[in-house]
C-alpha positions as MATLAB code, in Angstrom:
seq = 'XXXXXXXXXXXXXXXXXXXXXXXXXXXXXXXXXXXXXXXXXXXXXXXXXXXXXXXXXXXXXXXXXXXXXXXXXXXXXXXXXXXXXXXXXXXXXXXXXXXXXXXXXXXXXXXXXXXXXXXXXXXXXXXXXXXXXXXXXXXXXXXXXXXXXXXXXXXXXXXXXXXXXXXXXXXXXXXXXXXXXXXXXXXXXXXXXXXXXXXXXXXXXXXXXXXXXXXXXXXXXXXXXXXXXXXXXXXXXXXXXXXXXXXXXXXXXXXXXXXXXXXXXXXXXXXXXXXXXXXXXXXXXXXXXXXXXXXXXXXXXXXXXXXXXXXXXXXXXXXXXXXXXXXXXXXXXXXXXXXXXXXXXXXXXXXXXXXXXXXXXXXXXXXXXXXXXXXXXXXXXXXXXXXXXXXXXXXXXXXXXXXXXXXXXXXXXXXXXXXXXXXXXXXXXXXXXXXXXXXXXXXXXXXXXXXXXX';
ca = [
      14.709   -3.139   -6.869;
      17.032   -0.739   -5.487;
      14.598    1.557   -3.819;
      11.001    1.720   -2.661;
       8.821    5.051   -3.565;
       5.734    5.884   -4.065;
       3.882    8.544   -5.779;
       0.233    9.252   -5.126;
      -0.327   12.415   -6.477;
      -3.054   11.048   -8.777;
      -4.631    8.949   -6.119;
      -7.249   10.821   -4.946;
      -8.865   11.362   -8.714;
      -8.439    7.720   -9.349;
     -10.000    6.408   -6.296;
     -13.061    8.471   -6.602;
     -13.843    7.063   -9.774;
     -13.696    3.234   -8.802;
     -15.503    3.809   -5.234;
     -18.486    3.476   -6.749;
     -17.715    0.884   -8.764;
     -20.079   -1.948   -8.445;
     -19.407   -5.615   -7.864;
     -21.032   -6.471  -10.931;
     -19.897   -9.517  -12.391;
     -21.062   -8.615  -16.201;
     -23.125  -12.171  -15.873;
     -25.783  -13.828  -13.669;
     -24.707  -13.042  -10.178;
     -24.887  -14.844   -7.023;
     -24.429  -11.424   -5.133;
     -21.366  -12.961   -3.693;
     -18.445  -11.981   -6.113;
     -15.808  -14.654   -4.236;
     -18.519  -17.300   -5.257;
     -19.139  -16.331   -8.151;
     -15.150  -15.833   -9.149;
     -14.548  -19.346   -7.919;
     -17.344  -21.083  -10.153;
     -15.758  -20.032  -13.249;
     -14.956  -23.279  -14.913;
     -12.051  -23.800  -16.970;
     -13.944  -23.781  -19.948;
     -14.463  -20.286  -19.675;
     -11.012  -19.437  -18.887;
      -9.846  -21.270  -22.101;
      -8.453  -18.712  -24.309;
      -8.211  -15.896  -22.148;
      -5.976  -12.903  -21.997;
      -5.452  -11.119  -18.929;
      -2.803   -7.886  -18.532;
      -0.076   -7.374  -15.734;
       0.790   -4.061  -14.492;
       4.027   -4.470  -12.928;
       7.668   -2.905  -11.428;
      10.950   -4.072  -11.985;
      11.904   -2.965  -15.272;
      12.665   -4.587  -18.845;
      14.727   -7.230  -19.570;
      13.056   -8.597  -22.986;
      16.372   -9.438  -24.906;
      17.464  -11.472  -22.570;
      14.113  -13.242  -21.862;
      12.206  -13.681  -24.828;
      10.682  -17.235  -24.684;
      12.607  -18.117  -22.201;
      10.782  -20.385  -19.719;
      13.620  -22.172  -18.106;
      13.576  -20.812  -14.619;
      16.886  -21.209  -13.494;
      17.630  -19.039  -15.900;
      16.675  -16.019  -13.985;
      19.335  -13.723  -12.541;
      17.486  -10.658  -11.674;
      14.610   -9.167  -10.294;
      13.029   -8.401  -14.036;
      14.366  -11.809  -15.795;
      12.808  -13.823  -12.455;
       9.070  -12.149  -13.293;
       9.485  -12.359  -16.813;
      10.488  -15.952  -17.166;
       7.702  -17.035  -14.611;
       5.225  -15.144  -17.021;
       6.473  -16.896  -19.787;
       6.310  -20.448  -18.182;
       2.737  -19.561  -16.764;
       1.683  -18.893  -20.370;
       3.767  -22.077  -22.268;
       2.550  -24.671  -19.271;
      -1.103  -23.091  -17.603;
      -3.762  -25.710  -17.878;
      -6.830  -23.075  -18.714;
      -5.076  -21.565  -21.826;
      -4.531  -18.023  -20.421;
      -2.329  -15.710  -21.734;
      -0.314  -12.844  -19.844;
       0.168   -9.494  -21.621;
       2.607   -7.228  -19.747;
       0.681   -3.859  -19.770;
       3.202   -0.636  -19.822;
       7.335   -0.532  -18.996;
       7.275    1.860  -15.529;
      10.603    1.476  -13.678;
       9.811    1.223  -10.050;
      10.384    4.929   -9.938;
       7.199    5.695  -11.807;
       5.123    2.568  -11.236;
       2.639    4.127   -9.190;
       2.139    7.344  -11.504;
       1.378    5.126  -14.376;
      -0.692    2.752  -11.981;
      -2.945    5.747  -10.664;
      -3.226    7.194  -14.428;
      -4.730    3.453  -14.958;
      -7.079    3.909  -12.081;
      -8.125    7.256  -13.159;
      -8.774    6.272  -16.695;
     -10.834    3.499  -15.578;
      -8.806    0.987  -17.108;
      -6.337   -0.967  -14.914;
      -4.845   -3.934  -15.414;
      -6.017   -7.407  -14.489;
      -3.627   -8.088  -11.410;
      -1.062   -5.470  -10.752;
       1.819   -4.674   -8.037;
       1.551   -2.854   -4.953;
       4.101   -2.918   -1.884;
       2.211   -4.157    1.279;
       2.655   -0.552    2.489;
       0.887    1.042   -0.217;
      -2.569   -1.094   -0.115;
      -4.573    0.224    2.515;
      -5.094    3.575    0.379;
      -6.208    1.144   -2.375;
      -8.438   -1.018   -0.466;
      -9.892    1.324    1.256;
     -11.259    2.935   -1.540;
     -12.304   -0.337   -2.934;
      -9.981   -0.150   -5.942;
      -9.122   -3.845   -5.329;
     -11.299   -6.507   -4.852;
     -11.305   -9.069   -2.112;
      -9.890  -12.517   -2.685;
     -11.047  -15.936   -0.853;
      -8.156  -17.833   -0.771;
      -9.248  -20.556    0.577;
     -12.012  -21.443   -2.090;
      -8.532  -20.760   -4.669;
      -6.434  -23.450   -3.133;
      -4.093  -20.223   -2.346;
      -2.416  -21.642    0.881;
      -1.796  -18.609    2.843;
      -1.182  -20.301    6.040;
       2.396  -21.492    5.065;
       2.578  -17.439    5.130;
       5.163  -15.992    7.607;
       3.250  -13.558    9.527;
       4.821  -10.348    8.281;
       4.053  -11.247    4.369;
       0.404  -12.691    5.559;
      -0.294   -9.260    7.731;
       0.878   -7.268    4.414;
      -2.115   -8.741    2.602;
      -4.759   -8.334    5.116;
      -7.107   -5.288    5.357;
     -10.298   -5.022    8.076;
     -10.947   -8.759    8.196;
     -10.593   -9.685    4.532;
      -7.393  -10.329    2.204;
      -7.241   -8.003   -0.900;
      -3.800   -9.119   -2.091;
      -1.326  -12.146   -2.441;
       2.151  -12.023   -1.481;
       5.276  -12.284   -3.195;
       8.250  -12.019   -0.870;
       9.433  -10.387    1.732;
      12.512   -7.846    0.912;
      14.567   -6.191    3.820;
      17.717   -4.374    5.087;
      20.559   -5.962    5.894;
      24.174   -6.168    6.532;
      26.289   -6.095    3.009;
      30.002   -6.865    4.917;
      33.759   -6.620    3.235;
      35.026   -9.808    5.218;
      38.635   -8.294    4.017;
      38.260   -5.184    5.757;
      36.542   -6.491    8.820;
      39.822   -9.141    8.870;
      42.203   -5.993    8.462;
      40.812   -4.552   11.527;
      40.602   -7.245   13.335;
      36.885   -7.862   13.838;
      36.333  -11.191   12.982;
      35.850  -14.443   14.606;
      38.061  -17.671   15.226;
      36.569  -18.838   11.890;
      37.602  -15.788    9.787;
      33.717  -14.326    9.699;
      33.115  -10.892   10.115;
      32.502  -10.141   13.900;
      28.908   -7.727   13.976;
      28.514   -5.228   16.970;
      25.715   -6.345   19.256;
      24.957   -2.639   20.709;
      24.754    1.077   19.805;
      28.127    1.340   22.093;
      29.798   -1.768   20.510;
      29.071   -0.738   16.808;
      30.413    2.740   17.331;
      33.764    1.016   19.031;
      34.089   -0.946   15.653;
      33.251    2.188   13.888;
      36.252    3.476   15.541;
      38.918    0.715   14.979;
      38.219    0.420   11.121;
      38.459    3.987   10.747;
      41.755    3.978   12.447;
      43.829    0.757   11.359;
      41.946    0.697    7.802;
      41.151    4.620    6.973;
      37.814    3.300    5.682;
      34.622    4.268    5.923;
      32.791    1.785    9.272;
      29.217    1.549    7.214;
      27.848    3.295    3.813;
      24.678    4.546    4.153;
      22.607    6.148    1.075;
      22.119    9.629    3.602;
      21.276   11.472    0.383;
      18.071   12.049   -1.489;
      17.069    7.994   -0.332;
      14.881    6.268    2.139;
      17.307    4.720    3.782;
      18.561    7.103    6.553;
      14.777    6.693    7.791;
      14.793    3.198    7.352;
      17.502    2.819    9.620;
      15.902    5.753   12.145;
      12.825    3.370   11.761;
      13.978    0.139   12.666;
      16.253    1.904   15.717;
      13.228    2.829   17.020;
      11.883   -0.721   16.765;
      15.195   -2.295   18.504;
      14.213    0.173   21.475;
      10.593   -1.134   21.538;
       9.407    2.072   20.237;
       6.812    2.205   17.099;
       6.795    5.838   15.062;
       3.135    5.006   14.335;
       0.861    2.783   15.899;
      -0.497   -0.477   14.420;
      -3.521    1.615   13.761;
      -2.629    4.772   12.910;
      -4.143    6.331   15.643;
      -1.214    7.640   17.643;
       2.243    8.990   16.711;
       5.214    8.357   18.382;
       8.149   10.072   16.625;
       9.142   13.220   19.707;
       9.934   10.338   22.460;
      13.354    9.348   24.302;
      13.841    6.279   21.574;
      13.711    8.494   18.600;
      16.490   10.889   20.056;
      18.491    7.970   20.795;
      18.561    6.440   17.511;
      18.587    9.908   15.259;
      21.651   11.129   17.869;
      23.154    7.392   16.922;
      22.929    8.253   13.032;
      24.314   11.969   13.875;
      27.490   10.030   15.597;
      28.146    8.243   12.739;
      28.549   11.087   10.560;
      30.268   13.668   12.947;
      33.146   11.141   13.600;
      33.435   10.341   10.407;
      32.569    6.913   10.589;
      29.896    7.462    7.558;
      29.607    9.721    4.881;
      27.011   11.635    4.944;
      27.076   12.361    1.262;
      26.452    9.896   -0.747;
      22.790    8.726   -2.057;
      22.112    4.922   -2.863;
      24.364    5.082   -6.051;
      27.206    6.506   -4.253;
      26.925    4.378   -1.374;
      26.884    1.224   -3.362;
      29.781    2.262   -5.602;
      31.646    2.892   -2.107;
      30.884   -0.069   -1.357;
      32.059   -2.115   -3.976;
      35.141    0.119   -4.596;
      36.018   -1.295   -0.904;
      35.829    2.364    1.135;
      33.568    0.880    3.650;
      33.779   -2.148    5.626;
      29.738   -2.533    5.309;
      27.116   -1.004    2.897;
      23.133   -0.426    4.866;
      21.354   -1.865    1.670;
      18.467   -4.259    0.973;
      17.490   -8.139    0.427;
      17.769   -7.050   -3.155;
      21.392   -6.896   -4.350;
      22.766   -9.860   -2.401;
      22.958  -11.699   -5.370;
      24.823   -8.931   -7.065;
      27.114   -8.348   -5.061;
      27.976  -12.184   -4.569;
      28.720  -12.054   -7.948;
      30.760   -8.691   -8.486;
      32.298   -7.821   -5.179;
      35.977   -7.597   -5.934;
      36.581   -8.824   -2.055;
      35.666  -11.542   -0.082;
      31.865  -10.944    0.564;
      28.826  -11.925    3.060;
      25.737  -11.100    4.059;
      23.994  -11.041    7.487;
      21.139   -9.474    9.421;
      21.524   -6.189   10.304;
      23.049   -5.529   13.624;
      20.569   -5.914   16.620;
      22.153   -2.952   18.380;
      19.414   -2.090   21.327;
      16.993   -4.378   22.533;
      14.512   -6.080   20.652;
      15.930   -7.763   16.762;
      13.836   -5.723   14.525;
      14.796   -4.555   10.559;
      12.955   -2.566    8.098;
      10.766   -4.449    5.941;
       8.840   -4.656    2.932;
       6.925   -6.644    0.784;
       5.518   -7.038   -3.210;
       2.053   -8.361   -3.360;
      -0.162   -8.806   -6.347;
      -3.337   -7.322   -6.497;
      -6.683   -7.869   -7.980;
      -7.722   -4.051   -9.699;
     -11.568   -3.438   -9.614;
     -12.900   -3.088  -12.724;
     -15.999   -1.573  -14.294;
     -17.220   -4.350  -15.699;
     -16.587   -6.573  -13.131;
     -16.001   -9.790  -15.330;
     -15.490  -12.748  -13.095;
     -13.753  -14.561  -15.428;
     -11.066  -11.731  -15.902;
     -11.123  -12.134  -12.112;
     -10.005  -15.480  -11.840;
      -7.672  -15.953  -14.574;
      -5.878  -13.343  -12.794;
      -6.018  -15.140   -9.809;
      -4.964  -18.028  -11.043;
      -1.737  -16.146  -12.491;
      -1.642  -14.730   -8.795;
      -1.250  -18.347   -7.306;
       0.717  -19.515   -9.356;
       3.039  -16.418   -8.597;
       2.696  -17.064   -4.683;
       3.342  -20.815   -5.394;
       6.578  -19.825   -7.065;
       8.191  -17.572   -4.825;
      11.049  -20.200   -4.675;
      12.131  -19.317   -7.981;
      11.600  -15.634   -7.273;
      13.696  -15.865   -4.115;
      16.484  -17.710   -5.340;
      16.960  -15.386   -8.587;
      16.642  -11.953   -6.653;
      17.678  -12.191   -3.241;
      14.272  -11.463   -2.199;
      13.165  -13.638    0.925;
       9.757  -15.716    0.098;
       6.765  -15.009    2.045;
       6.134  -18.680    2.038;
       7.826  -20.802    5.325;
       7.960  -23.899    3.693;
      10.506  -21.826    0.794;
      12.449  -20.364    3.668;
      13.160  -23.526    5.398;
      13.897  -25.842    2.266;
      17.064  -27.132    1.131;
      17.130  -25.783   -2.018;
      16.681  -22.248   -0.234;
      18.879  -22.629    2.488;
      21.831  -23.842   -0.208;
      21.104  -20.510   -2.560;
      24.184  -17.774   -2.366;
      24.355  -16.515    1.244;
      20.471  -17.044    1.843;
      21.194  -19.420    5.516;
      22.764  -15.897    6.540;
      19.672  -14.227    6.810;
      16.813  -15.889    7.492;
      16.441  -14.812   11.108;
      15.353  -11.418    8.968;
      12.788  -13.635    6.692;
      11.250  -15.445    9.624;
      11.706  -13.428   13.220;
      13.293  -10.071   12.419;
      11.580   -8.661    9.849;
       9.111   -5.235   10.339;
       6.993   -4.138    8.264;
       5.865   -0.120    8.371;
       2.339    0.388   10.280;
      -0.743   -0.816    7.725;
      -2.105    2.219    7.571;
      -4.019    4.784    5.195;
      -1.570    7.757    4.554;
       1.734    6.199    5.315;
       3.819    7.276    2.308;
       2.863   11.174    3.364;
       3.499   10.063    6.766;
       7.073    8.487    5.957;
       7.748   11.243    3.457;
       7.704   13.926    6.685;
       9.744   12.161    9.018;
      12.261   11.581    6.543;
      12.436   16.015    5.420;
      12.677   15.991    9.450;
      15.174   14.222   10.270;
      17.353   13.851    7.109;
      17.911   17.884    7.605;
      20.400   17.022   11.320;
      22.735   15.187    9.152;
      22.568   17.193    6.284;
      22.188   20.706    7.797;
      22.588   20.311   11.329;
      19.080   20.779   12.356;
      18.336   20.361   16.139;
      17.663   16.912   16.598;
      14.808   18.197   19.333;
      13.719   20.530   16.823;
      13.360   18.040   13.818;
      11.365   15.476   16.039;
       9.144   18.337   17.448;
       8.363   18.984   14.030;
       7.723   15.895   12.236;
       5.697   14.776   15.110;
       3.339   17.887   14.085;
       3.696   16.761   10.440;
       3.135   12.968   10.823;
      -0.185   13.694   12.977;
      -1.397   16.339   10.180;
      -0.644   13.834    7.613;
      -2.892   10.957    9.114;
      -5.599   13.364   10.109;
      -6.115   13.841    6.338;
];
């Protein structure tokens, strides 16, 4: 998963035709769909075949009956190989069809053009910021966990609050994925900024960071930190998470009230300005280029996500590690996000599709470890976090402060891709065409509160 978008263009039409959707569970009903989805017996699950809408690409020539886990070495062979194993080992006989190929890039157009046809998938994919537009309109159905056996309190609380919507859960989580610090220990060594073991030495404020900045650019002619400024997310992720080191929040928890023209958001947008006016960052490059800078060893760190840590322990041509991303204010905060599984509403309501795609759904969640380990991805679940076998995977005991303390998810809110999508024009246009940085927050304050007044 190299980036996170989200289209939702085709939203509106598909969530006006599910709304009214009953909970009909195409047999005799209790009235209570939770009951009646966990009184299926497994005699009525024998034999039957459920379909997975899904991200993360195709990887079938390298996976096909594969069902040894360890295996996995990506984000697509991980989900694969788990849906193969489910299918070759799952006690009720139920089979997994894959439905559709989107890359991440158009998941959500194909996933909309599902809801709008009125024929999604039996459990599908949705970020943790992208649900409350779907379960508001009811285009997912609730899900007892409890009466599952789904154990959500070994949860950490940012995966478990990704899942929740008014009062009721309406998906199951699958990691947690985040920014962090990708560091060239060689670089870091050349200049200097490393400890008495030979570890990379991280700035611990805005003023210490820029210092750094400052003494790699002049005893290494490198680039302090690649950042993917161009035609990418991540120049608001960082704004974002700034904010949240200050104590600030762009949006509130509830939508209600936007933040974004305020003393922290100058601060951290005239931090990001610095780094490109003194050349510390180029200001260029989108997540392609920054990687390949990166790797090609122009930059002494790369701003990049939970995602490619196991790439890059396996192709950086310099001594490599991974850490949390600079606490430079404050308060530790870092972007964060999250893939959940979701239970799509359907017309017929059958409870027994239901469960057997809740049963694929736990046994997903009670998996992560094997998810985790073969992505880079950091499992929702505690108990994954703090196990050996987790703490021993490639770099993974570098970052867990991000899994367990750090981590910060966007608000839970209706709207919030529109809402992101604004601040980003806004403030991307300082570094790229020296806007005002007043200006730009004046603006996508106006924006932002048009955008969730929709």
């Amino acid at each position: 998963m190299k980036r996170i978008a989200m289209t939702t263009s085709s939203f509106a039409v598909a969530s006006l035709l599910l709304a009214g959707c009953s909970a009909s569970t195409g047999a005799a009903s209790s009235g209570d769909l939770s009951k009646d989805i966990a009184a299926v017996t497994a005699e009525q699950l024998d034999g039957t075949t459920i379909q997975m809408s899904r991200m993360f690409g195709d990887c079938e020539e390298t996976t096909d009956g594969v069902t040894d886990t360890s295996k996995a070495t990506s984000e697509c062979e991980a989900i694969t190989i788990l849906t193969n194993k489910f299918n070759a080992e799952n006690e009720f006989g139920i089979t997994v069809e894959r439905l559709g190929g989107s890359e991440w890039a158009s998941y959500y157009d194909a996933f909309n053009a599902s809801l709008a046809g009125g024929d999604p998938a039996d459990i599908a994919n949705l970020h943790a910021h992208a649900l409350p537009d779907y379960a508001a309109r009811n285009s997912v159905i609730p899900i007892d966990t409890e009466s599952l056996g789904i154990d959500l309190s070994d949860a950490s609380d940012a995966a478990r609050g990704g899942v929740e919507w008014n009062g009721e859960t309406r998906a199951i989580p699958f990691d947690l994925h985040a920014i962090l610090a990708h560091v060239n220990v060689d670089l870091f060594t050349q200049a200097g900024l490393v400890n008495a073991d030979g570890t990379p030495k991280l700035p611990t404020s805005a003023e210490e960071f820029l210092a750094d900045a400052k003494i790699v650019k002049e005893k290494t002619g490198k680039f302090f930190i690649s950042i993917a400024y161009a035609n990418d997310p991540m120049g608001f992720r960082l704004f974002s998470m700034l904010v949240n080191q200050q104590g600030g929040e762009l949006i509130s928890e509830d939508g209600k009230t936007v933040n974004i023209d305020t003393p922290e958001a100058k601060n951290a947008l005239e931090f990001i300005n610095t780094l490109v006016d003194e050349g510390y960052a180029d200001r260029t490059v989108d997540y392609a280029g920054s990687t390949a800078q990166f790797l090609a060893g122009d930059a002494a760190m790369l701003m990049n996500g939970t995602w490619a840590v196991n790439e890059y322990a396996n192709t950086a041509p310099f001594t490599y590690q991974v850490a949390d991303f600079p606490t430079l204010y404050e308060e530790p905060a870092t972007w964060a996000a999250s893939h959940t599984w979701v239970i799509p509403r359907q017309k017929d309501g059958n409870v027994v599709q239901y469960r057997a795609a809740l049963e694929f759904a736990k046994y997903l969640y009670n998996n992560t470890d094997t998810w985790s380990i073969a992505t880079g991805h950091m499992s929702p679940r505690v108990s994954v976090l703090e196990s050996d076998a987790y703490l021993n995977a490639v770099q993974r005991s570098n970052y867990v402060e991000t899994a367990l303390h750090n981590a910060r998810q966007v608000p839970h809110i209706e709207n919030w891709q529109p809402a992101e999508d604004a601040i980003l024009e806004q403030i991307s246009s300082t570094w790229l065409n020296d806007k005002d940085i007043d200006a730009a927050l004046t603006e996508a304050q106006a924006r932002v509160e048009q955008a969730l007044a929709k």
